[in-house]
CSV table of C-alpha atoms in Angstrom, one decimal:
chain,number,residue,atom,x,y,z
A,174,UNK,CA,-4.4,20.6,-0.7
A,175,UNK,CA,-6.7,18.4,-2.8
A,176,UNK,CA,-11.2,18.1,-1.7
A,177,UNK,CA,-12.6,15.5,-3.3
A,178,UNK,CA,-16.5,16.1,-3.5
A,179,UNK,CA,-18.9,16.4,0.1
A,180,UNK,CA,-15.6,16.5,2.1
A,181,UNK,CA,-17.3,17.3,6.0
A,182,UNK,CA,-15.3,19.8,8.2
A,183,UNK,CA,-16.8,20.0,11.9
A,184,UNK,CA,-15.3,22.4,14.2
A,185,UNK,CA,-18.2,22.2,16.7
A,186,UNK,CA,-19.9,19.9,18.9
A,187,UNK,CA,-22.7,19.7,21.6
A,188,UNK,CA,-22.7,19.9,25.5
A,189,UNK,CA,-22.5,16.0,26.5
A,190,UNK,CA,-24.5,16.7,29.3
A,191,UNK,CA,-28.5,16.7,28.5
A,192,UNK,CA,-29.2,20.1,30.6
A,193,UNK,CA,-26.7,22.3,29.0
A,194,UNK,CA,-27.3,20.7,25.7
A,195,UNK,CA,-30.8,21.2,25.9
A,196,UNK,CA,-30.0,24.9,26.5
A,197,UNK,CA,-28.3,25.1,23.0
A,198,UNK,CA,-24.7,24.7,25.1
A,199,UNK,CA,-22.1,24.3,22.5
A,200,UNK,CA,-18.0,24.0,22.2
A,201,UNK,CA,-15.4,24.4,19.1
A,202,UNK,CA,-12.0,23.1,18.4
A,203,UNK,CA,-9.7,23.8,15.6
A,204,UNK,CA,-9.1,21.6,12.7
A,205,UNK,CA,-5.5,21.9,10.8
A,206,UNK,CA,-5.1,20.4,7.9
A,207,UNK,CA,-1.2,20.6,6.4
A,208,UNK,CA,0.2,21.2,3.7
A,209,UNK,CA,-0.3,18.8,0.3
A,210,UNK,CA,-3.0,17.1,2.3
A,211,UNK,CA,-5.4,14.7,-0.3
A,212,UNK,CA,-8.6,13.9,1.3
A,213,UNK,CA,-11.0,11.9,-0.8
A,214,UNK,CA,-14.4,12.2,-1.5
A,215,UNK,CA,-16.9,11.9,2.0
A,216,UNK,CA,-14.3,12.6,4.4
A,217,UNK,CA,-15.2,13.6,7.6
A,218,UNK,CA,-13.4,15.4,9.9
A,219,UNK,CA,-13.9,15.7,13.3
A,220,UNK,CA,-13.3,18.7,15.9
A,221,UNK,CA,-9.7,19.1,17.2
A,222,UNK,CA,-8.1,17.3,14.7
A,223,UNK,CA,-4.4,17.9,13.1
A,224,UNK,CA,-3.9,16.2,10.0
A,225,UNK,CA,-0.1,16.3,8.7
A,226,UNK,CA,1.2,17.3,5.6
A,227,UNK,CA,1.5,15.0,2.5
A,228,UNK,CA,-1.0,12.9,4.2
A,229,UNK,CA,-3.6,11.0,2.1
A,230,UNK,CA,-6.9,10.2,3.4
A,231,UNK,CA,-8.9,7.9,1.3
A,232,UNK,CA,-13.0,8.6,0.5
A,233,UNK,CA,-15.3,8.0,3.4
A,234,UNK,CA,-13.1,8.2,6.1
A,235,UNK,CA,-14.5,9.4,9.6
A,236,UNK,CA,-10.9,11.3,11.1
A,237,UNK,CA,-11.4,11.3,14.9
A,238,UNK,CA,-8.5,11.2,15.5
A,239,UNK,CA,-4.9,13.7,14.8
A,240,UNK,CA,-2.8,11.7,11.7
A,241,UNK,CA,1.0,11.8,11.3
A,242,UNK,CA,2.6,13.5,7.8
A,243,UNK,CA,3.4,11.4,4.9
A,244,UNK,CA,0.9,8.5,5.7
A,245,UNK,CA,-2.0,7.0,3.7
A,246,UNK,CA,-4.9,6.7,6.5
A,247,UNK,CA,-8.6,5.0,6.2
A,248,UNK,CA,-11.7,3.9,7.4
A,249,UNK,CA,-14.5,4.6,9.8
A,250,UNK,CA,-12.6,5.6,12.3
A,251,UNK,CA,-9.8,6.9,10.4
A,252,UNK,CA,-6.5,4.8,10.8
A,253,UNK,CA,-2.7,4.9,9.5
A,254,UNK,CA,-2.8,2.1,6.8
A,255,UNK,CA,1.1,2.9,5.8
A,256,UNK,CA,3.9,5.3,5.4
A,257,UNK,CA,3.9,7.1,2.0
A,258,UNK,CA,8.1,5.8,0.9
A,259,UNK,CA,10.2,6.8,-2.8
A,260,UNK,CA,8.4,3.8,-4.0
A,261,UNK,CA,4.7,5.1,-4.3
A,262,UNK,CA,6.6,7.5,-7.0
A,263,UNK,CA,5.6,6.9,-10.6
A,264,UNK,CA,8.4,9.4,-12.1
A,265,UNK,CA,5.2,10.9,-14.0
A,266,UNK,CA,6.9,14.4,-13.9
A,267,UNK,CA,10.2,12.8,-15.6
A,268,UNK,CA,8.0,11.0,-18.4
A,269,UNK,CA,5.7,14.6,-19.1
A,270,UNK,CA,7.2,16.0,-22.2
């Protein structure tokens, strides 16, 4: 896995309802992150969320939302731009001598 700087993992949350909240009530959810997972830099990730392996997520995204593996997802909220394919290769390792 790959942080980029002030990457935000949230795991809890507040009551919704103003009584309980008010009363300090408070629930948690897991986050997974997979496997050879890049997140940029200001990432946010939200409770209960699975991210896949090999997934990219670029800087500033706000994930919300679980992402497939192998995509490249962004924005605020968080979305599937595109499948990561044999073509985003560069052959870097074959040309590092």
């Amino acid at each position: 896995m790959l942080f980029g700087p002030r990457v935000g993992i949230f795991t809890t949350n507040h009551a919704i309802d103003a009584t309980e909240r008010a009363a300090s009530g408070c629930y948690s959810k897991n986050v997974t992150i997979g496997d050879g997972v890049w997140l940029g830099a200001n990432v946010t990730i939200n409770q209960g969320v699975t991210i896949g392996k090999n997934t990219i997520v670029g800087s500033g995204s706000v994930v919300t939302k679980s992402l497939p593996e192998s995509v490249i997802a962004v924005g605020n909220p968080c979305r599937v731009l595109r499948k990561i394919t044999e073509k985003d290769k560069t052959d870097y390792l074959f040309r590092k001598k």
